[in-house]
Short mmCIF file of C-alpha atoms in Angstrom, two decimals:
data_model
loop_
_atom_site.label_atom_id
_atom_site.label_comp_id
_atom_site.label_asym_id
_atom_site.label_seq_id
_atom_site.Cartn_x
_atom_site.Cartn_y
_atom_site.Cartn_z
CA GLU A 1 0.00 0.00 0.00
CA GLU A 2 1.25 3.49 -0.78
CA TRP A 3 -0.16 6.96 -0.92
CA ALA A 4 0.45 10.45 -2.26
CA GLU A 5 -0.79 13.58 -0.56
CA SER A 6 -1.17 17.14 -1.78
CA LEU A 7 0.16 19.68 0.73
CA VAL A 8 -1.20 22.67 -1.19
CA ASP A 9 -4.73 24.02 -1.56
CA PHE A 10 -5.07 23.39 -5.29
CA ASP A 11 -5.33 20.17 -7.33
CA ARG A 12 -2.18 18.68 -8.83
CA PRO A 13 -1.75 16.37 -11.84
CA ALA A 14 0.31 13.27 -11.14
CA MET A 15 2.02 10.45 -12.98
CA TRP A 16 2.07 7.35 -10.81
CA VAL A 17 3.99 4.38 -12.19
CA GLN A 18 5.41 1.23 -10.62
CA HIS A 19 8.57 -0.18 -12.22
CA VAL A 20 8.79 -3.95 -11.68
CA THR A 21 12.07 -4.87 -13.38
CA PHE A 22 13.52 -8.37 -13.80
CA GLY A 23 17.04 -9.43 -14.76
CA PRO A 24 19.14 -12.57 -15.41
CA PRO A 25 18.93 -15.46 -15.02
CA PHE A 26 15.14 -15.08 -14.88
CA VAL A 27 15.27 -12.76 -17.90
CA GLU A 28 16.53 -14.41 -21.08
CA PRO A 29 15.69 -13.18 -24.61
CA GLY A 30 13.57 -15.67 -26.50
CA LYS A 31 12.40 -17.41 -23.33
CA THR A 32 11.07 -15.15 -20.56
CA THR A 33 7.31 -15.01 -21.01
CA LEU A 34 4.76 -12.39 -20.00
CA ASP A 35 1.00 -12.83 -19.61
CA MET A 36 -1.36 -10.02 -18.64
CA SER A 37 -4.91 -8.68 -18.81
CA ALA A 38 -4.08 -6.29 -21.66
CA LYS A 39 -6.23 -5.46 -24.67
CA ARG A 40 -4.57 -3.14 -27.17
CA GLY A 41 -1.23 -1.42 -27.31
CA GLU A 42 1.21 0.62 -29.30
CA VAL A 43 4.89 0.51 -30.19
CA ARG A 44 6.05 4.05 -30.90
CA ARG A 45 8.73 5.00 -33.35
CA GLY A 46 12.22 5.49 -31.99
CA SER A 47 15.64 4.14 -32.82
CA GLU A 48 14.34 1.92 -35.59
CA GLU A 49 17.66 0.23 -36.32
CA THR A 50 17.85 -1.13 -32.76
CA ASN A 51 14.15 -1.71 -32.06
CA SER A 52 13.16 -5.35 -31.63
CA LEU A 53 9.52 -4.60 -32.56
CA ALA A 54 8.04 -2.73 -35.52
CA SER A 55 6.22 0.48 -34.62
CA GLY A 56 2.44 0.71 -34.79
CA GLU A 57 -0.70 -0.40 -33.01
CA VAL A 58 -0.97 -3.97 -31.70
CA VAL A 59 -3.65 -6.20 -30.19
CA TRP A 60 -2.22 -8.23 -27.34
CA PRO A 61 -0.51 -10.70 -27.68
CA ASN A 62 0.07 -10.36 -31.44
CA GLY A 63 2.73 -8.01 -32.80
CA LYS A 64 5.31 -7.52 -35.52
CA ALA A 65 9.03 -8.03 -35.11
CA TRP A 66 11.57 -5.51 -36.35
CA ASP A 67 11.59 -7.19 -39.77
CA GLY A 68 7.80 -7.04 -40.12
CA LYS A 69 7.20 -10.73 -39.43
CA PRO A 70 4.49 -11.75 -36.92
CA THR A 71 5.78 -12.27 -33.41
CA ASP A 72 4.42 -13.37 -30.05
CA LEU A 73 4.56 -10.37 -27.73
CA ARG A 74 4.46 -12.66 -24.70
CA VAL A 75 8.01 -13.86 -25.24
CA MET A 76 10.92 -11.45 -24.78
CA GLN A 77 12.21 -10.58 -28.23
CA ALA A 78 15.47 -12.35 -29.16
CA LYS A 79 17.07 -9.75 -31.46
CA PRO A 80 20.58 -9.06 -30.03
CA HIS A 81 21.82 -5.56 -29.23
CA ALA A 82 18.23 -4.32 -29.39
CA GLY A 83 15.35 -3.30 -27.17
CA THR A 84 11.90 -1.89 -27.29
CA TYR A 85 9.05 -0.40 -25.35
CA ALA A 86 5.34 -1.06 -25.87
CA GLY A 87 2.51 0.64 -23.99
CA TYR A 88 -0.76 -1.19 -23.33
CA GLU A 89 -4.27 -0.49 -22.10
CA MET A 90 -5.36 -3.00 -19.48
CA ASP A 91 -8.80 -4.53 -20.01
CA PRO A 92 -11.16 -1.75 -18.84
CA ASP A 93 -13.98 -4.23 -18.23
CA ARG A 94 -12.04 -5.91 -15.42
CA GLU A 95 -12.07 -4.57 -11.88
CA LEU A 96 -8.64 -6.08 -11.26
CA ALA A 97 -5.71 -6.04 -13.68
CA TRP A 98 -2.77 -8.45 -13.53
CA PHE A 99 0.47 -9.61 -15.08
CA THR A 100 2.59 -12.71 -14.60
CA MET A 101 6.05 -13.66 -15.80
CA TYR A 102 7.98 -16.91 -15.95
CA HIS A 103 11.01 -18.52 -17.57
CA PRO A 104 10.42 -22.07 -18.93
CA GLY A 105 13.68 -23.20 -17.37
CA TYR A 106 12.61 -22.28 -13.84
CA ARG A 107 9.62 -23.51 -11.88
CA ALA A 108 8.68 -20.08 -10.57
CA LEU A 109 5.90 -17.70 -11.60
CA ILE A 110 5.89 -14.09 -10.42
CA GLY A 111 2.83 -11.89 -10.63
CA TYR A 112 1.13 -8.64 -9.65
CA VAL A 113 -2.56 -7.78 -9.23
CA TRP A 114 -3.97 -4.27 -8.88
CA ARG A 115 -7.14 -2.25 -9.39
CA THR A 116 -7.53 -1.34 -13.04
CA ALA A 117 -8.89 2.07 -12.07
CA ASP A 118 -5.68 2.83 -10.14
CA PHE A 119 -3.28 1.79 -12.90
CA PRO A 120 -5.16 1.48 -16.23
CA PHE A 121 -2.00 1.10 -18.34
CA MET A 122 1.19 -0.93 -18.47
CA GLY A 123 4.43 -0.65 -20.39
CA ASP A 124 6.67 -3.56 -21.41
CA TRP A 125 10.29 -2.39 -21.50
CA GLN A 126 12.86 -4.78 -22.97
CA GLU A 127 16.61 -4.23 -22.96
CA ASN A 128 18.91 -6.72 -24.69
CA GLY A 129 22.29 -5.00 -24.79
CA ARG A 130 21.06 -1.98 -26.78
CA ASN A 131 22.30 0.81 -24.50
CA THR A 132 26.07 1.13 -24.81
CA GLN A 133 26.67 4.23 -22.70
CA ALA A 134 27.74 4.03 -19.04
CA PRO A 135 26.69 2.33 -16.89
CA TRP A 136 24.97 0.02 -19.39
CA GLN A 137 27.98 -0.71 -21.62
CA GLY A 138 25.93 -3.02 -23.85
CA LYS A 139 25.77 -5.73 -21.18
CA VAL A 140 22.34 -5.29 -19.61
CA LYS A 141 19.49 -7.72 -20.19
CA ALA A 142 16.27 -6.71 -18.46
CA ARG A 143 12.50 -6.73 -18.82
CA GLY A 144 10.50 -4.19 -16.87
CA MET A 145 6.76 -3.97 -16.29
CA GLU A 146 5.64 -0.37 -15.79
CA LEU A 147 2.08 -0.35 -14.47
CA GLY A 148 0.67 3.08 -13.92
CA THR A 149 -1.45 6.05 -14.89
CA THR A 150 0.22 6.45 -18.28
CA PRO A 151 1.54 3.99 -20.87
CA PHE A 152 4.11 6.49 -22.17
CA GLY A 153 6.05 8.60 -19.72
CA GLY A 154 7.89 11.88 -20.11
CA SER A 155 7.88 15.21 -18.37
CA MET A 156 4.73 16.18 -16.48
CA GLU A 157 4.12 18.93 -19.03
CA SER A 158 4.30 16.52 -21.99
CA VAL A 159 2.07 13.91 -20.35
CA VAL A 160 -0.60 16.44 -19.39
CA SER A 161 -0.42 18.08 -22.82
CA ARG A 162 -1.04 14.74 -24.53
CA GLY A 163 -4.21 14.47 -22.48
CA GLN A 164 -5.27 10.93 -23.29
CA ALA A 165 -4.02 7.50 -24.27
CA PHE A 166 -6.33 4.92 -25.80
CA GLY A 167 -9.22 7.31 -25.22
CA LYS A 168 -8.74 7.81 -21.48
CA PRO A 169 -6.72 10.24 -19.29
CA ASN A 170 -3.05 9.32 -19.00
CA HIS A 171 -2.55 11.05 -15.67
CA ARG A 172 -4.52 11.47 -12.47
CA TRP A 173 -5.40 14.39 -10.24
CA ILE A 174 -4.72 14.66 -6.53
CA PRO A 175 -7.15 17.16 -4.96
CA GLY A 176 -5.76 19.93 -2.77
CA ARG A 177 -5.08 18.88 0.81
CA ARG A 178 -6.19 15.32 0.03
CA ARG A 179 -4.52 11.92 0.04
CA GLN A 180 -4.91 9.13 -2.52
CA THR A 181 -4.03 5.52 -1.74
CA VAL A 182 -3.33 2.56 -4.03
CA ARG A 183 -2.88 -1.11 -3.17
CA TYR A 184 -1.53 -4.05 -5.12
CA ILE A 185 -0.57 -7.67 -4.52
CA ALA A 186 2.73 -9.29 -5.50
CA PHE A 187 2.99 -13.08 -5.44
CA ILE A 188 5.24 -15.98 -6.40
CA ALA A 189 4.04 -19.51 -7.19
CA GLU A 190 5.66 -22.83 -8.02
CA ILE A 191 4.76 -24.06 -11.52
CA PRO A 192 5.23 -27.50 -13.13
CA GLU A 193 7.63 -28.25 -15.95
CA GLY A 194 6.14 -27.50 -19.35
CA TYR A 195 3.93 -24.74 -17.96
CA ARG A 196 1.98 -23.02 -20.74
CA GLY A 197 1.41 -19.64 -19.18
CA VAL A 198 -1.47 -17.85 -17.50
CA GLU A 199 -4.97 -17.36 -18.88
CA ASP A 200 -6.42 -15.51 -15.89
CA VAL A 201 -5.72 -14.43 -12.33
CA GLN A 202 -8.64 -14.19 -9.91
CA VAL A 203 -8.61 -12.80 -6.39
CA ASP A 204 -11.19 -13.92 -3.85
CA GLU A 205 -11.32 -13.43 -0.12
CA GLY A 206 -8.24 -15.21 1.23
CA ARG A 207 -6.92 -16.67 -2.03
CA ILE A 208 -5.35 -16.00 -5.43
CA ARG A 209 -6.37 -18.38 -8.23
CA ILE A 210 -4.05 -18.66 -11.25
CA VAL A 211 -5.54 -20.36 -14.31
CA GLU A 212 -3.19 -22.00 -16.84
CA ARG A 213 -3.53 -21.28 -20.55
CA GLU A 214 -5.00 -24.05 -22.72
CA THR A 215 -5.44 -26.55 -19.87
CA GLY A 216 -7.50 -24.44 -17.44
CA LYS A 217 -5.62 -26.02 -14.53
CA PRO A 218 -5.61 -23.78 -11.44
CA ILE A 219 -2.91 -22.93 -8.93
CA THR A 220 -4.34 -21.55 -5.70
CA LEU A 221 -2.40 -19.42 -3.24
CA ARG A 222 -3.55 -18.42 0.20
CA SER A 223 -3.53 -14.66 0.73
CA GLN A 224 -4.43 -13.07 4.04
CA ARG A 225 -3.85 -9.51 2.90
CA LYS A 226 -7.00 -7.54 2.18
CA TRP A 227 -7.59 -4.76 -0.32
#
């Protein structure tokens, strides 16, 4: 649980983003796999020669690789000395949003659950040795999930000026002399060999239920923390 409070009499715009970043050995290009309650997304133009995804709109989990060929957005892109960033709208029809990540070589699944209204967007940042300046030096492999109030960051001025993303505000307001609180759940679960990924994550009183893709098999975790 965390909160932000305005100490002035007038309302303030705010960007509020969580950065959940993973690294080796859990992160490995071509293997580390993401599942989430996303709908549509966008890959914006940038350093095209080092992007691992082609720019343009996407419908999760289907995208285009740097060479224009279809690619599975769930799996970290394998293009060496490359990286990318894609921003997504989480399913607005769900009260709770979620993401999970796993590596097929490890029997561990990591996930987050949060209120969609608190963080309606998420970014998928992938770094596979693209950044060569210090302290990166072309050695970093990472995949970061950026759940928050905006799918594309920047200065406060630029975010507020853009106004919306996917038809909804990409920032929030904190009223003068008021406090806003957000809550989210982080969990880790043991998965079997050959796990196929996550179709859904459901949170009931006292438990988290993780449903496997294709098979529908559930993994249930006990959770005593309340929203």
